[in-house]
XYZ file of C-alpha atoms in Angstrom:
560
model
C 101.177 42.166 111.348
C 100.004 45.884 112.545
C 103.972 46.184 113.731
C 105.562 44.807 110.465
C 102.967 47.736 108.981
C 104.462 50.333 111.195
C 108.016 49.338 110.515
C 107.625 49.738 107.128
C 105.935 52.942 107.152
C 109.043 54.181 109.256
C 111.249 52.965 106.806
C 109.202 54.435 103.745
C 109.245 57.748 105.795
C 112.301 58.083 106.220
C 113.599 56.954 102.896
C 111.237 60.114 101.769
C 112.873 62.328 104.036
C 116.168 60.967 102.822
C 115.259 61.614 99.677
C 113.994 65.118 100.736
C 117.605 66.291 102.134
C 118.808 65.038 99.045
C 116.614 66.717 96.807
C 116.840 70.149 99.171
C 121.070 69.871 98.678
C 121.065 69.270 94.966
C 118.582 72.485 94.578
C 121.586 74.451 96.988
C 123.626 73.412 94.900
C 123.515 75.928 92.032
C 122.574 79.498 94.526
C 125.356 78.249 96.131
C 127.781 77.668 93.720
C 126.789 81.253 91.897
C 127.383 82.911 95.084
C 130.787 81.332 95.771
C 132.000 82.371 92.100
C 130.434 85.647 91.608
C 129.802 86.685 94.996
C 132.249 85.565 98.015
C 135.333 84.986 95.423
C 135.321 88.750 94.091
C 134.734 90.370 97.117
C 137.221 88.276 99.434
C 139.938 89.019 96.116
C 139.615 92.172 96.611
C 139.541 92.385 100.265
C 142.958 90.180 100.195
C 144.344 92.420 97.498
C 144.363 94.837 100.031
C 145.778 93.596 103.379
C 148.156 91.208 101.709
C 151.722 92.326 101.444
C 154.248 89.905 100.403
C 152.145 86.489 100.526
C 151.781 87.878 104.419
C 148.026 89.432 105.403
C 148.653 92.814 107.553
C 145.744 92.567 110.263
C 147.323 95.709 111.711
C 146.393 97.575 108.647
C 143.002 97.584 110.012
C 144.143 99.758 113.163
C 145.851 102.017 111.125
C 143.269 102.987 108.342
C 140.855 102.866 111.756
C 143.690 105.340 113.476
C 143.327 108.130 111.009
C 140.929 110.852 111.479
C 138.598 111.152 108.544
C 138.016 107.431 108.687
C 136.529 108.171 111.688
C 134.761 111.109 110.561
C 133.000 108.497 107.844
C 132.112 106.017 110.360
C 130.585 108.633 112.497
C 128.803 110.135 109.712
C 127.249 106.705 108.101
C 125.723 105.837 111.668
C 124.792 108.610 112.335
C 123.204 109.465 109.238
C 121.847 106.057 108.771
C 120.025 106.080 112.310
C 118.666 109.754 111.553
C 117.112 108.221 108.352
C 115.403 105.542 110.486
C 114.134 107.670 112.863
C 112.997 110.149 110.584
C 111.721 107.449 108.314
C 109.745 106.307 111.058
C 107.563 109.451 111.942
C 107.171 110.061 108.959
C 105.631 106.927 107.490
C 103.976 105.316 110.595
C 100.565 107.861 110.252
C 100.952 106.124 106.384
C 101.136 102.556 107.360
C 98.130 103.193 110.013
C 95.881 104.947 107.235
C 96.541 102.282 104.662
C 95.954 99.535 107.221
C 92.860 101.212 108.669
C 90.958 103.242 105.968
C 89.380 102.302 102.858
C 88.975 105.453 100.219
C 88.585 106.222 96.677
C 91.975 105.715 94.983
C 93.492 103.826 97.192
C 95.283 101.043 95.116
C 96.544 104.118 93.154
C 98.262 105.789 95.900
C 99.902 102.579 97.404
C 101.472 101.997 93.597
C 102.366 105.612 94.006
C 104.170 105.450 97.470
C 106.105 102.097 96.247
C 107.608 103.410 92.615
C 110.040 105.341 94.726
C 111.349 101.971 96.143
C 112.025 100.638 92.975
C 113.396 103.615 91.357
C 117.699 103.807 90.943
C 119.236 105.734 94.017
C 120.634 107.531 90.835
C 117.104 109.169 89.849
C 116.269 109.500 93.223
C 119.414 111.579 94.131
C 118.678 113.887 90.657
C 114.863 113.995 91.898
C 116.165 115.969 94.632
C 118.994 117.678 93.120
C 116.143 119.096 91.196
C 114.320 119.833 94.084
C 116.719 121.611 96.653
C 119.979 122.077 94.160
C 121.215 124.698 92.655
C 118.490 126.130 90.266
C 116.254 123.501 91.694
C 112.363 124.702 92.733
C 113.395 125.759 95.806
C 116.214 127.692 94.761
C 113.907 129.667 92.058
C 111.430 130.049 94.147
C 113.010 131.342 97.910
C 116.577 130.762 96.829
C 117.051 128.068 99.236
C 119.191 125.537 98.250
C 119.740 122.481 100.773
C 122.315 120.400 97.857
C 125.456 119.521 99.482
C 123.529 119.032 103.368
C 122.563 117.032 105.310
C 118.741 117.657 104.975
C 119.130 116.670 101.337
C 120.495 113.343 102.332
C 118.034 112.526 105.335
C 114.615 113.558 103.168
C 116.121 111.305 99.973
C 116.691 108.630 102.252
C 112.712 109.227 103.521
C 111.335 109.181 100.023
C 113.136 106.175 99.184
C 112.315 103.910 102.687
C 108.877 105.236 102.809
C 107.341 102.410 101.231
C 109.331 100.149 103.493
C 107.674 100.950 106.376
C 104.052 101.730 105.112
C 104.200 98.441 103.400
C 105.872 96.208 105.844
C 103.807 97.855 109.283
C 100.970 98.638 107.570
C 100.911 95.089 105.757
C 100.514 93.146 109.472
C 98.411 96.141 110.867
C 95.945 95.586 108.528
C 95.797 91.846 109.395
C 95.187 92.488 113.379
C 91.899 91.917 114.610
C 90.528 95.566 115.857
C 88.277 93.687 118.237
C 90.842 93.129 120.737
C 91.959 96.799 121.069
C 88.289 97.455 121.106
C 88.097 94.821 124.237
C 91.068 96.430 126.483
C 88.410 99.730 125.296
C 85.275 98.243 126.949
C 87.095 96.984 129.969
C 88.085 100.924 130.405
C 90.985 101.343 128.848
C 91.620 104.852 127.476
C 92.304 104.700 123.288
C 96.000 105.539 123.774
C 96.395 103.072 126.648
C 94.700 99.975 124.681
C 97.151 100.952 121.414
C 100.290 101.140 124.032
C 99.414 97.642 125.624
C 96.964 95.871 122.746
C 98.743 96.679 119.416
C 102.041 98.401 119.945
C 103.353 95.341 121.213
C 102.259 93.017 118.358
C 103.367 95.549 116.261
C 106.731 95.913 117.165
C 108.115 92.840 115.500
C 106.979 94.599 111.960
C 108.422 98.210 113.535
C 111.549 96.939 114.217
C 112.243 94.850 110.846
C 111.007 98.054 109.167
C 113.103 100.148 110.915
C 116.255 97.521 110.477
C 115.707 97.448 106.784
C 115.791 101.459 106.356
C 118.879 101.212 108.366
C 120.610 98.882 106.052
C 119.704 100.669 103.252
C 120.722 103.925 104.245
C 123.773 102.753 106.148
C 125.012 101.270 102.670
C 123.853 104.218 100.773
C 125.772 105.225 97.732
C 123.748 107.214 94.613
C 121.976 109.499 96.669
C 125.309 110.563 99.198
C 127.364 110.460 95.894
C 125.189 113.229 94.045
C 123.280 115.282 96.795
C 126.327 114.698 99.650
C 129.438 116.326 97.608
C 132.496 116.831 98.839
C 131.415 117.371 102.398
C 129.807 113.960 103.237
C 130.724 110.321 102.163
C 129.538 107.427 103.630
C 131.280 103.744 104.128
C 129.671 103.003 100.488
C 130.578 106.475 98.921
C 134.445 106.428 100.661
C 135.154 102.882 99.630
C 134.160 103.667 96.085
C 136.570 106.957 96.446
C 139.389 104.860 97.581
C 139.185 102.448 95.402
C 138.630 104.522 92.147
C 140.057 107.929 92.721
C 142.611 107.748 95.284
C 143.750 103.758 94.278
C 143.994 102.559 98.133
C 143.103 99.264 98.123
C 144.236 98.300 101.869
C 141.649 101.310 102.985
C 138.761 100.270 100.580
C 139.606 96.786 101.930
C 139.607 97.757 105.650
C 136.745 99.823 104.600
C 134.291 96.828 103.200
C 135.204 94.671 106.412
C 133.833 97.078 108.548
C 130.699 97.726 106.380
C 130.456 93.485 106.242
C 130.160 93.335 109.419
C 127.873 95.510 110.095
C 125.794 94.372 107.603
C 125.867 90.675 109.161
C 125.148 92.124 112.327
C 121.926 94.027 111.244
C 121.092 90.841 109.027
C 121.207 88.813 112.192
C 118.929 91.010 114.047
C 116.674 91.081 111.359
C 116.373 87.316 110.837
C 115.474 87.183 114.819
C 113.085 90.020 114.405
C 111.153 88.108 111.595
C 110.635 85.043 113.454
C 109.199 87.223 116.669
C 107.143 88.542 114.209
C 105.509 85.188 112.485
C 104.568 84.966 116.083
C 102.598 87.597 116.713
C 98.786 87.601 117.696
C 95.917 86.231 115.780
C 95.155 87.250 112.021
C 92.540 88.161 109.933
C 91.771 88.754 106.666
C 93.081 92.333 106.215
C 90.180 93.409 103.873
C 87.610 93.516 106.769
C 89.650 95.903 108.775
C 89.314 98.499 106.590
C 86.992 101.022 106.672
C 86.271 104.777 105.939
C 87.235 107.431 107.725
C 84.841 108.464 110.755
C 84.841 112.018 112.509
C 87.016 115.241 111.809
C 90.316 113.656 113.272
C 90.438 110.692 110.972
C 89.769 112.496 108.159
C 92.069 115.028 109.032
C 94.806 112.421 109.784
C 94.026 110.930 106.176
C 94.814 114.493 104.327
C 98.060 114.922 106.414
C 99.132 111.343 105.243
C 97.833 112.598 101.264
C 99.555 116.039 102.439
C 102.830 114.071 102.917
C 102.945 112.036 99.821
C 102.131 115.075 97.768
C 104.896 117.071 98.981
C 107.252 113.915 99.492
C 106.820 111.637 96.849
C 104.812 113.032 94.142
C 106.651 116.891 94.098
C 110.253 115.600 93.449
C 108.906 113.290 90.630
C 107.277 115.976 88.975
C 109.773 118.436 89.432
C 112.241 115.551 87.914
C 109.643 115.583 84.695
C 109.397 119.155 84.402
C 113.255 119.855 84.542
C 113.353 117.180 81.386
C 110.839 119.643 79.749
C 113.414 122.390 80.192
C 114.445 122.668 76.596
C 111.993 123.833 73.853
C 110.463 121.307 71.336
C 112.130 118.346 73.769
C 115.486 119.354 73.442
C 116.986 117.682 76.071
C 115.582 114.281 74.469
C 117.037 115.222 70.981
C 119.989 115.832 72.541
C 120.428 112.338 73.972
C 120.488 110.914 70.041
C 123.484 112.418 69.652
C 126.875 111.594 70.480
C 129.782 114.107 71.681
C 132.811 111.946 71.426
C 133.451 112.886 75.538
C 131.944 111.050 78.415
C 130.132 108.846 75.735
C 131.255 106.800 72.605
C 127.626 106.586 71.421
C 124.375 108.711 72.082
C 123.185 108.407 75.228
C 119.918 107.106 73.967
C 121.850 104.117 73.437
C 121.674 103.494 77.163
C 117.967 102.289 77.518
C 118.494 99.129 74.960
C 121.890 98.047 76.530
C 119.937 98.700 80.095
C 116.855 96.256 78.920
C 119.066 93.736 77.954
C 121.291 93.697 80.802
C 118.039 94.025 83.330
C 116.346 90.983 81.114
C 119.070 88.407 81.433
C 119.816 89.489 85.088
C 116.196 88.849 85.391
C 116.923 85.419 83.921
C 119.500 84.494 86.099
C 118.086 85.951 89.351
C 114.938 83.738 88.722
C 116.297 80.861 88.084
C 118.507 80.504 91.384
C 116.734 82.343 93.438
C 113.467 79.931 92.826
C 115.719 77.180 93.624
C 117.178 78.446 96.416
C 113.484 78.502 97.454
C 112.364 75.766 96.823
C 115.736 74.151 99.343
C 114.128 76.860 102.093
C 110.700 75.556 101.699
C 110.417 73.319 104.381
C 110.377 75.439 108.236
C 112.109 72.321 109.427
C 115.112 72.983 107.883
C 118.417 72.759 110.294
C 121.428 75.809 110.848
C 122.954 74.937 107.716
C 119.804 76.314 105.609
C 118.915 79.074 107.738
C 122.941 80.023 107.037
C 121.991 79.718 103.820
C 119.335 81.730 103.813
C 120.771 85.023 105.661
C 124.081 84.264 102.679
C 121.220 85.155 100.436
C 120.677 88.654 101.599
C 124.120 89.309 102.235
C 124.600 91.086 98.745
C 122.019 93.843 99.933
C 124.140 95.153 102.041
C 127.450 94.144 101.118
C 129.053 96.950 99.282
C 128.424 96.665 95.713
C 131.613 99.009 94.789
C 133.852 96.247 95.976
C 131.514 93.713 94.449
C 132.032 95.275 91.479
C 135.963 96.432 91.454
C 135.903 92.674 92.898
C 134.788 91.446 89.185
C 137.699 92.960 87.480
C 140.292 92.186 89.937
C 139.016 88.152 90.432
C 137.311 87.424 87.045
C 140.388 88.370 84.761
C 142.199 84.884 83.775
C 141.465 81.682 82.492
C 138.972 80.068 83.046
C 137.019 82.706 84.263
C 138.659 85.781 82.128
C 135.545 88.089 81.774
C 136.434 91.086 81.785
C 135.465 92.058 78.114
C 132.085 90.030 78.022
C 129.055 91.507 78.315
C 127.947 88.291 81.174
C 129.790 90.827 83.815
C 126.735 93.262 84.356
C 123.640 90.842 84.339
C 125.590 88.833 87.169
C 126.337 91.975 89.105
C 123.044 92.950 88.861
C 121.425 89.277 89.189
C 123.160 89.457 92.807
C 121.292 92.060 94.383
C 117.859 90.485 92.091
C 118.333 87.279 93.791
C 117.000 88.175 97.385
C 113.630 89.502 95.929
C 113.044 86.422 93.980
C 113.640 84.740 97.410
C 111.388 86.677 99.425
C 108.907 86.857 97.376
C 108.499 83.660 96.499
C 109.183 81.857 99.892
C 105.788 82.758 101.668
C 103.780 81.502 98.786
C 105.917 78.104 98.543
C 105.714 77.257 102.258
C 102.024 78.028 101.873
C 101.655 75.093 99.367
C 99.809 72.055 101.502
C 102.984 69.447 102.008
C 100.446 66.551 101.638
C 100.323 67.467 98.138
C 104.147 66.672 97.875
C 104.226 63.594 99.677
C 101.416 62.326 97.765
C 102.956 62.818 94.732
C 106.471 61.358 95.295
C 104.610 58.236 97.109
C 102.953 57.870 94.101
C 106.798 57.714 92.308
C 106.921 61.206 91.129
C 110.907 62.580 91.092
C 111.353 65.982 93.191
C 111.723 67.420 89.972
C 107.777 66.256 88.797
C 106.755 67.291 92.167
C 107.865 70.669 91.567
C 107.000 70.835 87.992
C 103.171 69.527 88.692
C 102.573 70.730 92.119
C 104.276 74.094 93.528
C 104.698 75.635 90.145
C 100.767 76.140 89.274
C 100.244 77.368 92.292
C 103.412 80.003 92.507
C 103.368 80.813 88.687
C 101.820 84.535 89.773
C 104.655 84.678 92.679
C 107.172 83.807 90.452
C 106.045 86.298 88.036
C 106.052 89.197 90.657
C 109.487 87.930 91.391
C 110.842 88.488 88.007
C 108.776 91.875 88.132
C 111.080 93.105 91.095
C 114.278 91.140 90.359
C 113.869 93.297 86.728
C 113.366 96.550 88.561
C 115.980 96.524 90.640
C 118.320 94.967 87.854
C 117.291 98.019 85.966
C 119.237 100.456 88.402
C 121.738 98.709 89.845
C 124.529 101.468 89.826
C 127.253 100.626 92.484
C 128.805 97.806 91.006
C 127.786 98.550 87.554
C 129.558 101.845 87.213
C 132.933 99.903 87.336
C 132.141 97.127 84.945
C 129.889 98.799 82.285
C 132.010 99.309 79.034
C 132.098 102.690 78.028
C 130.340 102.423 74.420
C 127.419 99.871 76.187
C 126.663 102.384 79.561
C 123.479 101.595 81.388
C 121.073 104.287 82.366
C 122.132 104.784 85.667
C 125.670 105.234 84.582
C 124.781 107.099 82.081
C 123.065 109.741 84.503
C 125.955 109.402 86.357
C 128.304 110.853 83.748
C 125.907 113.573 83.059
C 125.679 114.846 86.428
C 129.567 114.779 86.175
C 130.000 117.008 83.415
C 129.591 121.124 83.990
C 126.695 122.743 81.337
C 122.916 123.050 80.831
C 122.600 120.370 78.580
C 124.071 117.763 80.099
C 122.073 118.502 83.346
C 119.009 118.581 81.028
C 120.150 115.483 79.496
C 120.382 113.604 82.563
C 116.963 114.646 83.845
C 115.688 113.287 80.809
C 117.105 110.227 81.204
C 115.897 109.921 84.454
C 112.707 110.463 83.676
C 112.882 107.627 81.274
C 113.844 105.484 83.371
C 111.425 106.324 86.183
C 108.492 105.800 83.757
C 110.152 102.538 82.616
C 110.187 101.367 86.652
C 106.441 102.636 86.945
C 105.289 100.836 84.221
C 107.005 97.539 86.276
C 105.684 98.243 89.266
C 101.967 98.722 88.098
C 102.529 95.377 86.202
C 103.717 93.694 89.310
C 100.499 95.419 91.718
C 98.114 93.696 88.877
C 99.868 90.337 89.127
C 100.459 90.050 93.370
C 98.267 87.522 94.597
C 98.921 88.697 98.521
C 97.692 92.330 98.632
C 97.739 92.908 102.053
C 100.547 95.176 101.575
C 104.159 93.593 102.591
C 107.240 92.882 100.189
């Protein structure tokens, strides 16, 4: 009797895990067929547009476009660049992450929101931020008459006031949740304070170091905005020289050579990162981060904690408000006056315009984003899951660093007949933009799902509940708030998309970033004062989404 019990327990197990795999497919089903259409199909188009020749692919274009000198010049400069970035990144941000971890002080919710809005802000704004700053009749320039536009410097502190919050969030998020009592032990047992940080918590650290550091290198090895308006002539990354080839000079089999290199980098630095994450969800014994926190003690502490205020004044806060006051330029608000009316040039209706059209877009690519990203996390829920859905999940993050020029040249060249002719509908932007929402609404919303007791699952569909019920009456109550945060990012980002968007936009609907784009473009006060403005507005309209999203998180210790 006991056997015949256990036999059919077996069977009812596995006809639940059965049923599991089958439910866990038919949610991949939709992420994956959106990425297929909108995602692999435009970009490998494109990429066959340009070594195909006659029905016959020419592999041995890739030596030649790798044979000639200033492609070389632009791979040497976008790793190079990229790794400076990191590094500088790094030292910069680390004394952040260790205060926010560490030390509890008045206003300190309010500075974290203020470190983050730069990570959420366009790399358009952020590159006019800057330009601003260092540019020609920028702050610096009026006040020294230094002007670091068109160098290097520009570039590399950009790229730190953009990846800031990267690391203070990500490193400071797990420093805050290691127990201090075992550094404190390796103390008592005579080890000096640098000595038990080298041996105690560098090492459980370095998991979170190095998928900080790996995530600041992807950015800023794909950078576009910010080389495109403080690099000039002078300096083009992968991202900048694929978009120049592909728009400007019309060399397809370059741009395509171009965005095979920059995919495999990308997958390479993906793959690292995946390993790096799994070290890390490894690493020693948590606890809750809010008792690790404490105020400053002693002149060095505090002292550390003013450099760290020091550095977000001067690195954060000063390009912002520079960005403001430049908008301010003209009496009685000119430059927002001017943006009511239209020129007949780069526009074919007031710029103004360009905050609706950029809601709308950013609120369906919200949509969209949402909905397949939270089913392609509810497939990853389970840890259990086999290669295939751990392939799937790295596909997911592939449009983060996949160039978004060829993603977007890709949507004209693939989605132009029958019966996926697109080109004039208005669909083309939110699904550019709902690409690079997508991974947010997976991270996000991943931790929090896998964090929901599977007992509760099984209990329901024993009871007869369909996968769909399950979902509907168990994970979703307790993820609503994730889910929200979700759409708070997948919005933000949708907001300034820019690579890909610059090619599709129409000309009388232009989003915001494009719009600053064209401004920055064009020679004259006002239309330098115009795109300021329109920065600023849509830097306030990213604050206002990230101080939405800090009320809703439910995990504040501090990661993404």
């Amino acid at each position: 009797m006991d056997l015949a019990r256990t036999e059919v327990g077996k069977a009812g197990r596995r006809a639940r895990n059965l049923r599991g795999s089958v439910a866990r497919l038919a949610l991949m089903a939709g992420p994956v067929a959106f990425f297929a259409v909108f995602f692999a199909y435009p970009v490998a188009a494109i990429v066959a547009r340009g070594l195909e020749v006659d029905g016959v692919w020419r592999f041995g274009r890739i030596g030649d476009v790798l044979a000639q000198s200033d492609v070389r010049h632009v791979l040497w400069f976008t790793t190079w660049q990229a790794l400076a970035s990191t590094a500088l990144t790094l030292l910069v941000a680390l004394p952040g992450a260790y205060v926010f971890a560490r030390f509890d002080f008045p206003g300190k919710q309010v500075l974290r929101a203020v470190v983050t809005v730069p990570f959420v802000l366009p790399t358009v704004v952020v590159g006019t931020a800057f330009l601003a700053l260092v540019g020609r009749g920028g702050l610096l320039d009026e006040l020294w008459g230094v002007r670091l536009d068109t160098t290097v410097w520009a570039i590399l502190l950009a790229h730190v006031f953009f990846n800031y919050a990267v690391v203070v969030r990500t490193v400071g998020g797990l420093w805050a949740q290691l127990d201090p009592r075992q550094e404190e032990a390796a103390r008592m047992l005579g080890a000096s304070r640098a000595r038990a940080w080298r041996q105690v918590t560098l090492p459980a650290l370095a998991p979170a170091v190095a998928a900080a550091a790996l995530m600041v290198f992807l950015f800023t090895f794909t950078s576009f905005g910010v080389v495109q308006i403080l690099g000039g002539p002078a300096f083009s990354t992968l991202e900048v020289e694929i978009y120049r080839q592909t728009s400007q000079v019309f060399d397809l089999s370059t741009a395509a050579v171009l965005t095979l290199i920059q995919f495999a980098a990308v997958v390479a630095v993906l793959a690292v990162h995946a390993w790096t994450v799994r070290r890390r969800e490894s690493a020693l014994r948590m606890v809750d981060a809010a008792t690790t926190a404490r105020r400053p003690r002693g002149a060095g502490q505090w002292a550390l904690l003013a450099g760290v205020l020091a550095t977000v004044a001067l690195l954060v806060v000063l390009p912002l408000a520079v960005l403001v006051q430049r908008s301010l330029g003209a009496p009685g608000f000119g430059y927002y006056r001017a943006l009511t009316e239209a020129d007949g040039g780069a526009f074919l209706v007031p710029p103004i315009e360009a905050i609706g059209n950029s809601l709308q877009y950013a609120l369906a690519a919200t949509a969209i984003a949402v909905v397949i990203g939270a089913l392609a996390a509810a497939a990853l829920t389970r840890r259990d899951a086999g290669r295939f859905v751990r392939g799937f999940d790295a596909l997911l993050m592939l449009p983060l660093g996949v160039s978004a020029v060829t993603v977007g040249f890709g949507f004209l060249i693939a989605l132009d007949e029958p019966p996926l002719d697109l080109r004039a509908s208005w669909i083309l932007v939110p699904l550019a933009q709902a690409l690079v929402g997508v991974p947010f609404v997976v991270r996000t919303m991943l931790p929090v799902l896998r964090a929901v007791d599977g007992r509760l699952r099984e209990a329901a569909a024993v009871l007869g509940a369909s996968p769909w019920r399950v979902w509907r009456e168990v994970d979703l109550p307790m993820v609503r708030r994730a889910l929200l945060v979700a759409a708070g990012f997948a919005f933000a980002v949708s907001l300034g998309e820019f690579g890909a968007t610059v090619f599709i936009a129409r000309p009388d609907n232009p989003t915001l970033p494009v719009a600053v784009a064209r401004l920055l473009g064009r020679p004259g006060d006002m239309n330098y004062g115009q795109a300021m403005a329109l920065s600023t507005i849509l830097m306030l309209v990213c604050a206002v989404a990230l101080v939405v999203l800090e009320r809703l998180r439910t995990d504040r210790s501090g990661e993404f």
